[in-house]
mmCIF file of C-alpha atoms in Angstrom:
data_model
loop_
_atom_site.group_PDB
_atom_site.id
_atom_site.type_symbol
_atom_site.label_atom_id
_atom_site.label_comp_id
_atom_site.label_asym_id
_atom_site.label_seq_id
_atom_site.Cartn_x
_atom_site.Cartn_y
_atom_site.Cartn_z
ATOM 1 C CA MET H 1 3.231 2.339 38.893
ATOM 2 C CA ALA H 2 0.730 4.337 36.728
ATOM 3 C CA THR H 3 1.516 5.021 33.260
ATOM 4 C CA PHE H 4 0.759 8.702 33.264
ATOM 5 C CA THR H 5 0.724 11.390 35.790
ATOM 6 C CA TYR H 6 -2.099 14.029 35.376
ATOM 7 C CA LYS H 7 -1.581 17.493 36.699
ATOM 8 C CA PRO H 8 -4.572 19.762 37.015
ATOM 9 C CA LEU H 9 -4.259 23.243 35.653
ATOM 10 C CA THR H 10 -6.097 25.456 38.237
ATOM 11 C CA THR H 11 -4.352 28.858 38.215
ATOM 12 C CA GLU H 12 -6.480 31.883 37.318
ATOM 13 C CA LEU H 13 -4.871 32.192 34.004
ATOM 14 C CA ALA H 14 -5.315 28.306 33.221
ATOM 15 C CA ARG H 15 -8.914 28.519 34.097
ATOM 16 C CA SER H 16 -9.589 31.842 31.902
ATOM 17 C CA VAL H 17 -8.666 29.896 28.651
ATOM 18 C CA GLN H 18 -10.373 26.725 29.519
ATOM 19 C CA VAL H 19 -13.643 26.210 27.245
ATOM 20 C CA PRO H 20 -16.708 24.076 27.824
ATOM 21 C CA THR H 21 -16.146 22.186 24.555
ATOM 22 C CA ASN H 22 -13.046 20.489 26.108
ATOM 23 C CA GLY H 23 -13.611 20.725 29.779
ATOM 24 C CA PRO H 24 -11.003 21.203 32.560
ATOM 25 C CA LEU H 25 -7.313 20.876 31.127
ATOM 26 C CA VAL H 26 -4.510 18.800 32.805
ATOM 27 C CA GLU H 27 -0.995 18.366 31.993
ATOM 28 C CA VAL H 28 -0.216 14.803 30.880
ATOM 29 C CA HIS H 29 3.178 13.157 31.596
ATOM 30 C CA LEU H 30 4.427 9.715 30.796
ATOM 31 C CA ASN H 31 6.003 8.131 33.798
ATOM 32 C CA ASP H 32 8.396 5.680 32.370
ATOM 33 C CA THR H 33 10.246 7.198 29.262
ATOM 34 C CA SER H 34 13.099 4.427 29.322
ATOM 35 C CA ASN H 35 11.604 2.979 26.217
ATOM 36 C CA LEU H 36 11.192 5.885 24.035
ATOM 37 C CA PRO H 37 13.641 6.331 21.106
ATOM 38 C CA LYS H 38 16.965 8.335 21.786
ATOM 39 C CA GLY H 39 17.465 9.501 18.275
ATOM 40 C CA ASP H 40 20.480 11.523 17.874
ATOM 41 C CA GLY H 41 20.981 11.961 21.480
ATOM 42 C CA SER H 42 20.312 15.724 21.418
ATOM 43 C CA ARG H 43 17.433 15.325 23.933
ATOM 44 C CA THR H 44 19.264 13.102 26.512
ATOM 45 C CA GLY H 45 18.792 14.441 30.018
ATOM 46 C CA ALA H 46 15.691 16.444 28.787
ATOM 47 C CA ALA H 47 12.259 15.303 29.859
ATOM 48 C CA PRO H 48 10.245 14.418 26.807
ATOM 49 C CA ALA H 49 7.446 16.717 25.850
ATOM 50 C CA HIS H 50 4.421 16.462 28.204
ATOM 51 C CA CYS H 51 1.135 17.625 26.771
ATOM 52 C CA VAL H 52 -1.913 19.851 28.035
ATOM 53 C CA LEU H 53 -5.023 17.730 27.308
ATOM 54 C CA ASN H 54 -8.450 17.673 29.014
ATOM 55 C CA GLU H 55 -9.657 15.461 31.996
ATOM 56 C CA HIS H 56 -11.627 13.476 29.583
ATOM 57 C CA TYR H 57 -8.503 12.201 27.789
ATOM 58 C CA LYS H 58 -7.855 10.036 30.869
ATOM 59 C CA LEU H 59 -10.476 7.567 29.622
ATOM 60 C CA PHE H 60 -8.528 7.022 26.369
ATOM 61 C CA ALA H 61 -4.667 7.413 27.384
ATOM 62 C CA GLU H 62 -3.770 3.952 27.771
ATOM 63 C CA ARG H 63 -5.938 2.674 24.911
ATOM 64 C CA ILE H 64 -3.850 5.038 22.617
ATOM 65 C CA ARG H 65 -0.574 4.004 24.357
ATOM 66 C CA ASN H 66 -1.449 0.201 23.659
ATOM 67 C CA LEU H 67 -2.871 0.692 20.147
ATOM 68 C CA THR H 68 -1.628 -2.092 17.782
ATOM 69 C CA VAL H 69 0.610 -0.400 15.140
ATOM 70 C CA TYR H 70 1.363 -2.009 11.747
ATOM 71 C CA GLU H 71 4.573 -1.724 9.879
ATOM 72 C CA ASP H 72 2.663 -0.266 6.650
ATOM 73 C CA ASP H 73 0.993 2.484 8.726
ATOM 74 C CA LEU H 74 1.822 6.107 8.010
ATOM 75 C CA TRP H 75 1.447 8.576 10.765
ATOM 76 C CA ILE H 76 1.439 12.396 10.235
ATOM 77 C CA VAL H 77 2.441 14.048 13.564
ATOM 78 C CA THR H 78 2.470 17.757 14.123
ATOM 79 C CA ALA H 79 1.533 20.284 16.791
ATOM 80 C CA PRO H 80 -1.660 21.937 15.928
ATOM 81 C CA LYS H 81 -1.535 24.689 13.103
ATOM 82 C CA CYS H 82 1.654 23.356 11.775
ATOM 83 C CA GLY H 83 0.676 22.432 8.390
ATOM 84 C CA THR H 84 -1.178 19.080 9.358
ATOM 85 C CA THR H 85 -4.055 19.167 6.813
ATOM 86 C CA TRP H 86 -1.557 20.238 4.053
ATOM 87 C CA THR H 87 0.769 17.362 4.873
ATOM 88 C CA GLN H 88 -2.003 14.949 5.109
ATOM 89 C CA GLU H 89 -3.316 15.722 1.649
ATOM 90 C CA MET H 90 0.214 15.784 0.127
ATOM 91 C CA ILE H 91 1.288 12.389 1.494
ATOM 92 C CA TRP H 92 -2.048 10.572 1.203
ATOM 93 C CA LEU H 93 -2.077 11.406 -2.571
ATOM 94 C CA LEU H 94 1.761 10.570 -3.039
ATOM 95 C CA ASP H 95 1.258 7.208 -1.217
ATOM 96 C CA ASN H 96 -2.173 6.416 -3.192
ATOM 97 C CA ALA H 97 -0.916 6.835 -6.864
ATOM 98 C CA LEU H 98 -2.200 10.412 -7.006
ATOM 99 C CA ASP H 99 -5.881 9.348 -7.032
ATOM 100 C CA TYR H 100 -7.469 12.620 -7.130
ATOM 101 C CA GLN H 101 -10.844 10.878 -7.959
ATOM 102 C CA ARG H 102 -10.730 8.964 -4.739
ATOM 103 C CA ALA H 103 -9.301 11.811 -2.797
ATOM 104 C CA SER H 104 -12.520 13.998 -4.101
ATOM 105 C CA GLU H 105 -14.948 11.370 -2.900
ATOM 106 C CA ILE H 106 -13.766 10.318 0.492
ATOM 107 C CA ASN H 107 -13.066 13.406 2.789
ATOM 108 C CA LEU H 108 -9.551 13.654 4.102
ATOM 109 C CA ILE H 109 -10.913 13.392 7.844
ATOM 110 C CA HIS H 110 -11.772 9.690 6.677
ATOM 111 C CA ARG H 111 -8.804 8.950 4.785
ATOM 112 C CA SER H 112 -6.256 10.106 7.467
ATOM 113 C CA ILE H 113 -8.106 9.818 10.900
ATOM 114 C CA PHE H 114 -7.341 12.086 13.829
ATOM 115 C CA ILE H 115 -6.770 9.455 16.380
ATOM 116 C CA GLU H 116 -7.372 11.558 19.724
ATOM 117 C CA PHE H 117 -10.269 13.549 18.330
ATOM 118 C CA SER H 118 -12.997 11.934 20.393
ATOM 119 C CA ALA H 119 -10.812 11.660 23.504
ATOM 120 C CA LEU H 120 -10.595 15.486 23.422
ATOM 121 C CA VAL H 121 -14.016 16.466 22.490
ATOM 122 C CA PRO H 122 -16.560 14.840 24.836
ATOM 123 C CA GLY H 123 -19.465 15.838 22.755
ATOM 124 C CA PHE H 124 -18.326 13.969 19.793
ATOM 125 C CA ASP H 125 -20.574 10.750 19.231
ATOM 126 C CA GLN H 126 -17.937 8.452 17.688
ATOM 127 C CA ASN H 127 -14.569 6.903 19.066
ATOM 128 C CA THR H 128 -11.892 7.790 16.433
ATOM 129 C CA ILE H 129 -9.694 5.450 18.097
ATOM 130 C CA ALA H 130 -12.025 2.528 17.306
ATOM 131 C CA LEU H 131 -12.316 4.096 13.738
ATOM 132 C CA VAL H 132 -8.483 3.723 13.421
ATOM 133 C CA GLU H 133 -8.453 0.287 14.814
ATOM 134 C CA GLN H 134 -10.953 -0.660 11.845
ATOM 135 C CA MET H 135 -9.301 1.081 9.006
ATOM 136 C CA GLN H 136 -8.299 -0.740 6.103
ATOM 137 C CA ARG H 137 -4.718 -1.124 5.879
ATOM 138 C CA PRO H 138 -2.127 0.560 4.934
ATOM 139 C CA ARG H 139 -3.699 3.062 7.395
ATOM 140 C CA HIS H 140 -2.945 6.887 7.394
ATOM 141 C CA ILE H 141 -3.291 8.323 10.891
ATOM 142 C CA LYS H 142 -3.046 11.943 12.250
ATOM 143 C CA SER H 143 -1.868 12.894 15.698
ATOM 144 C CA HIS H 144 -0.996 16.172 17.637
ATOM 145 C CA LEU H 145 0.252 14.046 20.586
ATOM 146 C CA PRO H 146 3.961 14.321 21.384
ATOM 147 C CA MET H 147 6.243 11.425 21.190
ATOM 148 C CA ALA H 148 5.563 10.094 24.696
ATOM 149 C CA LEU H 149 2.127 9.966 24.714
ATOM 150 C CA LEU H 150 1.930 8.027 21.179
ATOM 151 C CA PRO H 151 1.374 4.296 20.972
ATOM 152 C CA GLN H 152 4.534 2.637 22.431
ATOM 153 C CA GLN H 153 4.543 0.289 19.393
ATOM 154 C CA LEU H 154 5.768 3.078 17.136
ATOM 155 C CA TRP H 155 9.085 2.674 18.397
ATOM 156 C CA THR H 156 9.377 -1.027 17.885
ATOM 157 C CA ILE H 157 7.305 -1.510 14.674
ATOM 158 C CA ARG H 158 8.678 1.665 13.338
ATOM 159 C CA PRO H 159 6.078 2.533 10.722
ATOM 160 C CA ARG H 160 6.670 5.710 8.469
ATOM 161 C CA ILE H 161 6.182 8.929 10.336
ATOM 162 C CA VAL H 162 6.033 12.241 8.711
ATOM 163 C CA TYR H 163 6.491 15.392 11.048
ATOM 164 C CA CYS H 164 5.730 19.122 10.077
ATOM 165 C CA ALA H 165 7.255 21.930 12.160
ATOM 166 C CA ARG H 166 6.355 25.488 12.193
ATOM 167 C CA ASN H 167 7.627 28.751 13.488
ATOM 168 C CA PRO H 168 5.902 29.252 16.957
ATOM 169 C CA LYS H 169 5.028 32.950 16.117
ATOM 170 C CA ASP H 170 2.924 32.124 13.226
ATOM 171 C CA MET H 171 1.469 28.923 15.012
ATOM 172 C CA VAL H 172 0.349 31.154 18.094
ATOM 173 C CA THR H 173 -1.461 33.564 15.733
ATOM 174 C CA SER H 174 -3.264 30.794 13.715
ATOM 175 C CA PHE H 175 -3.944 28.854 16.885
ATOM 176 C CA TYR H 176 -5.820 31.773 18.476
ATOM 177 C CA HIS H 177 -8.295 32.038 15.564
ATOM 178 C CA HIS H 178 -8.754 28.194 15.757
ATOM 179 C CA TYR H 179 -9.556 28.299 19.522
ATOM 180 C CA ARG H 180 -11.931 31.011 19.089
ATOM 181 C CA HIS H 181 -13.824 29.655 16.109
ATOM 182 C CA MET H 182 -13.422 25.809 16.535
ATOM 183 C CA HIS H 183 -13.283 25.447 20.395
ATOM 184 C CA GLY H 184 -15.549 28.554 21.364
ATOM 185 C CA TYR H 185 -13.118 30.635 23.298
ATOM 186 C CA THR H 186 -14.466 33.873 23.985
ATOM 187 C CA GLY H 187 -11.840 35.557 26.352
ATOM 188 C CA PRO H 188 -9.436 38.265 25.426
ATOM 189 C CA LYS H 189 -6.721 37.717 22.921
ATOM 190 C CA ASP H 190 -3.994 38.856 25.314
ATOM 191 C CA THR H 191 -5.121 36.246 27.867
ATOM 192 C CA PHE H 192 -4.772 33.574 25.492
ATOM 193 C CA PHE H 193 -1.193 34.842 24.008
ATOM 194 C CA GLU H 194 -0.240 34.980 27.804
ATOM 195 C CA ALA H 195 -1.456 31.448 28.459
ATOM 196 C CA ILE H 196 0.614 30.252 25.471
ATOM 197 C CA LEU H 197 3.855 31.514 27.155
ATOM 198 C CA HIS H 198 2.907 29.601 30.288
ATOM 199 C CA ASP H 199 1.947 26.287 28.417
ATOM 200 C CA LEU H 200 -1.667 26.396 29.590
ATOM 201 C CA VAL H 201 -3.324 25.901 26.168
ATOM 202 C CA MET H 202 -4.388 22.567 24.599
ATOM 203 C CA PHE H 203 -1.735 20.586 23.101
ATOM 204 C CA GLN H 204 1.024 22.914 24.518
ATOM 205 C CA PRO H 205 3.917 23.081 24.889
ATOM 206 C CA GLN H 206 4.878 23.232 21.109
ATOM 207 C CA ILE H 207 8.642 23.412 21.189
ATOM 208 C CA PRO H 208 9.614 20.264 23.262
ATOM 209 C CA HIS H 209 7.250 18.329 20.890
ATOM 210 C CA THR H 210 9.163 19.488 18.012
ATOM 211 C CA LEU H 211 12.455 18.965 19.417
ATOM 212 C CA ASP H 212 11.719 15.287 20.181
ATOM 213 C CA PHE H 213 10.856 14.593 16.663
ATOM 214 C CA TRP H 214 13.963 16.643 15.485
ATOM 215 C CA ALA H 215 15.984 14.207 17.449
ATOM 216 C CA LEU H 216 14.524 11.403 15.243
ATOM 217 C CA ARG H 217 14.951 13.152 11.845
ATOM 218 C CA ASN H 218 17.847 10.757 10.882
ATOM 219 C CA GLU H 219 15.861 7.573 11.311
ATOM 220 C CA PRO H 220 14.855 5.894 8.051
ATOM 221 C CA ASN H 221 11.291 5.897 8.989
ATOM 222 C CA VAL H 222 11.110 9.477 9.825
ATOM 223 C CA LEU H 223 10.551 12.605 7.432
ATOM 224 C CA PHE H 224 11.036 15.875 9.220
ATOM 225 C CA LEU H 225 9.422 18.857 7.230
ATOM 226 C CA HIS H 226 8.993 22.632 7.776
ATOM 227 C CA PHE H 227 5.969 24.470 7.057
ATOM 228 C CA GLU H 228 7.971 27.327 5.612
ATOM 229 C CA GLU H 229 9.736 25.004 3.459
ATOM 230 C CA MET H 230 6.635 23.693 1.991
ATOM 231 C CA LYS H 231 5.478 27.232 1.413
ATOM 232 C CA ARG H 232 8.749 28.314 -0.353
ATOM 233 C CA ASN H 233 9.709 25.328 -2.069
ATOM 234 C CA MET H 234 7.213 22.645 -2.575
ATOM 235 C CA ALA H 235 8.864 20.991 -5.477
ATOM 236 C CA ALA H 236 11.869 20.205 -3.361
ATOM 237 C CA VAL H 237 9.426 18.913 -0.466
ATOM 238 C CA LEU H 238 7.692 16.668 -3.131
ATOM 239 C CA LYS H 239 10.997 15.286 -4.090
ATOM 240 C CA ARG H 240 11.956 14.188 -0.491
ATOM 241 C CA ALA H 241 8.701 12.944 0.174
ATOM 242 C CA CYS H 242 8.664 10.783 -2.897
ATOM 243 C CA GLU H 243 12.113 9.320 -1.755
ATOM 244 C CA PHE H 244 10.855 8.603 1.544
ATOM 245 C CA LEU H 245 7.747 6.795 0.334
ATOM 246 C CA GLY H 246 9.484 5.153 -2.317
ATOM 247 C CA LYS H 247 7.324 6.428 -5.042
ATOM 248 C CA SER H 248 8.258 7.780 -8.581
ATOM 249 C CA TYR H 249 6.380 10.438 -10.524
ATOM 250 C CA SER H 250 6.816 12.350 -13.735
ATOM 251 C CA GLN H 251 7.685 16.109 -13.402
ATOM 252 C CA GLU H 252 4.199 16.851 -14.977
ATOM 253 C CA GLU H 253 2.643 14.652 -12.308
ATOM 254 C CA LEU H 254 4.419 16.430 -9.619
ATOM 255 C CA GLN H 255 3.680 19.979 -11.098
ATOM 256 C CA ARG H 256 -0.071 19.064 -10.996
ATOM 257 C CA LEU H 257 0.197 18.026 -7.458
ATOM 258 C CA GLU H 258 2.082 21.046 -6.584
ATOM 259 C CA GLN H 259 -0.977 23.226 -8.008
ATOM 260 C CA HIS H 260 -3.423 20.795 -6.192
ATOM 261 C CA LEU H 261 -1.576 21.655 -2.702
ATOM 262 C CA SER H 262 -1.496 25.359 -3.457
ATOM 263 C CA PHE H 263 -3.084 27.242 -0.680
ATOM 264 C CA GLU H 264 -5.724 28.898 -3.121
ATOM 265 C CA VAL H 265 -6.855 25.441 -4.161
ATOM 266 C CA MET H 266 -6.618 23.552 -0.715
ATOM 267 C CA LYS H 267 -8.707 26.483 0.757
ATOM 268 C CA THR H 268 -11.643 25.648 -1.559
ATOM 269 C CA ASN H 269 -11.395 21.994 -1.641
ATOM 270 C CA ASN H 270 -14.158 20.722 0.627
ATOM 271 C CA SER H 271 -12.670 17.194 0.644
ATOM 272 C CA ALA H 272 -9.567 18.297 2.234
ATOM 273 C CA ASN H 273 -10.075 21.876 3.862
ATOM 274 C CA ASN H 274 -11.507 20.619 7.045
ATOM 275 C CA SER H 275 -14.781 22.468 6.516
ATOM 276 C CA ILE H 276 -16.687 19.516 7.661
ATOM 277 C CA LEU H 277 -14.583 19.479 10.985
ATOM 278 C CA LEU H 278 -15.297 23.240 11.116
ATOM 279 C CA LYS H 279 -19.072 22.718 11.074
ATOM 280 C CA LEU H 280 -19.065 19.739 13.514
ATOM 281 C CA MET H 281 -16.958 21.834 16.146
ATOM 282 C CA LYS H 282 -19.218 24.804 15.683
ATOM 283 C CA SER H 283 -22.419 22.254 16.565
ATOM 284 C CA ILE H 284 -20.506 20.779 19.635
ATOM 285 C CA SER H 285 -19.331 24.362 20.934
ATOM 286 C CA ALA H 286 -22.633 26.193 20.256
ATOM 287 C CA THR H 287 -20.635 29.043 18.607
ATOM 288 C CA ASP H 288 -22.474 31.471 16.658
ATOM 289 C CA ASP H 289 -19.831 33.312 14.488
ATOM 290 C CA ASN H 290 -20.844 32.376 10.961
ATOM 291 C CA LYS H 291 -20.918 36.140 10.218
ATOM 292 C CA ASP H 292 -17.125 36.058 10.513
ATOM 293 C CA SER H 293 -16.912 33.499 7.684
ATOM 294 C CA PHE H 294 -13.941 31.768 9.470
ATOM 295 C CA GLN H 295 -12.254 29.093 7.511
ATOM 296 C CA PHE H 296 -10.275 26.212 8.869
ATOM 297 C CA MET H 297 -7.539 27.191 6.295
ATOM 298 C CA ARG H 298 -7.260 30.769 6.899
ATOM 299 C CA LYS H 299 -4.209 32.292 5.762
ATOM 300 C CA GLY H 300 -1.560 29.667 5.379
ATOM 301 C CA MET H 301 1.163 32.510 5.287
ATOM 302 C CA VAL H 302 4.758 32.839 6.526
ATOM 303 C CA GLY H 303 5.322 35.603 8.866
ATOM 304 C CA SER H 304 1.680 36.558 9.380
ATOM 305 C CA HIS H 305 2.127 37.061 13.042
ATOM 306 C CA ARG H 306 3.695 40.455 12.275
ATOM 307 C CA GLU H 307 0.187 41.686 11.312
ATOM 308 C CA GLU H 308 -1.407 40.484 14.690
ATOM 309 C CA LEU H 309 1.038 40.216 17.425
ATOM 310 C CA SER H 310 2.346 43.399 19.474
ATOM 311 C CA SER H 311 6.051 44.101 19.148
ATOM 312 C CA GLU H 312 6.059 43.786 22.896
ATOM 313 C CA TYR H 313 4.539 40.130 22.805
ATOM 314 C CA ILE H 314 6.833 39.093 19.934
ATOM 315 C CA GLU H 315 9.859 40.112 22.227
ATOM 316 C CA LYS H 316 8.369 38.036 25.085
ATOM 317 C CA LEU H 317 7.701 35.124 22.629
ATOM 318 C CA ASN H 318 11.253 35.270 21.139
ATOM 319 C CA ALA H 319 12.584 34.930 24.700
ATOM 320 C CA TYR H 320 10.221 31.979 25.432
ATOM 321 C CA ILE H 321 11.440 30.312 22.217
ATOM 322 C CA GLY H 322 15.095 31.051 23.020
ATOM 323 C CA ARG H 323 14.729 29.388 26.452
ATOM 324 C CA GLN H 324 13.032 26.196 25.213
ATOM 325 C CA LEU H 325 15.709 26.043 22.319
ATOM 326 C CA ARG H 326 18.749 26.642 24.670
ATOM 327 C CA GLY H 327 21.282 23.828 24.040
ATOM 328 C CA SER H 328 19.702 22.496 20.889
ATOM 329 C CA SER H 329 21.041 23.189 17.329
ATOM 330 C CA PHE H 330 17.421 23.285 15.861
ATOM 331 C CA LYS H 331 16.289 26.392 14.510
ATOM 332 C CA PHE H 332 12.682 27.209 13.483
ATOM 333 C CA HIS H 333 12.445 28.672 9.976
ATOM 334 C CA GLU H 334 11.420 32.328 9.672
#
């Protein structure tokens, strides 16, 4: 029996949001889910989240699934545009004795490697899975993959996993700009938003992805965070993260870290704001929108969707969120 099933996305709406940078998209499903963790049981009876990826991913799926995992690994897992970069920088510094000097000298994309990146961007000339395999331990690894597509050894070796959730309404807004500037999407905004409601965009669906990890939130090797919590009370988040990592810092050290992690500082920190990734994606997707002065870290706000989404679409999105959360006690923060 094959490990994965791939379902091509060929409807007119699906094709309208596909971009040359990624190539044709497919739904990726894990066939045998019996060895996945059950967590608190809240997902029993629900299929684990599948994921919309591209055809090229098929060449790498088994290698990621069979990756050797080490107990001292630290994995940052999120859906896209859900505070990933922010969480990576925070956790790396807490786990590395607040070494700001080293953090400034080594770009975050090398300190916390995006494992599936080369699988999803055929034009990229490096193999990010091989880079992870060659990393000096302890490794920090980033992924947007859902639970079912991550390395199977995660559930037996049980390294540390930090998950960050974000309200889908703000995620959708941010992801549209990301898709336009990073992936070269040139279609109408309304088409992209409609495709989100039908789970036809790369890395969707977001909500089952989050629910799978919410069910694991009480596991001792999992730290579950909310983007909105980080915005509103970073001091409390840092305290929880320190406890999770077994680290102890003075109040002054944590205040300095909180300042370092502020959106205003992060946005201009070229070692941690993914500006290097933005340049790379622009070169691969051949987009020419420098005139728009787009930045990977764009607004970092809670509730920014109200400025960009119509009331009609917000109503549709709320209904979509409600359907996917049905039967769950989980609530996204507003």
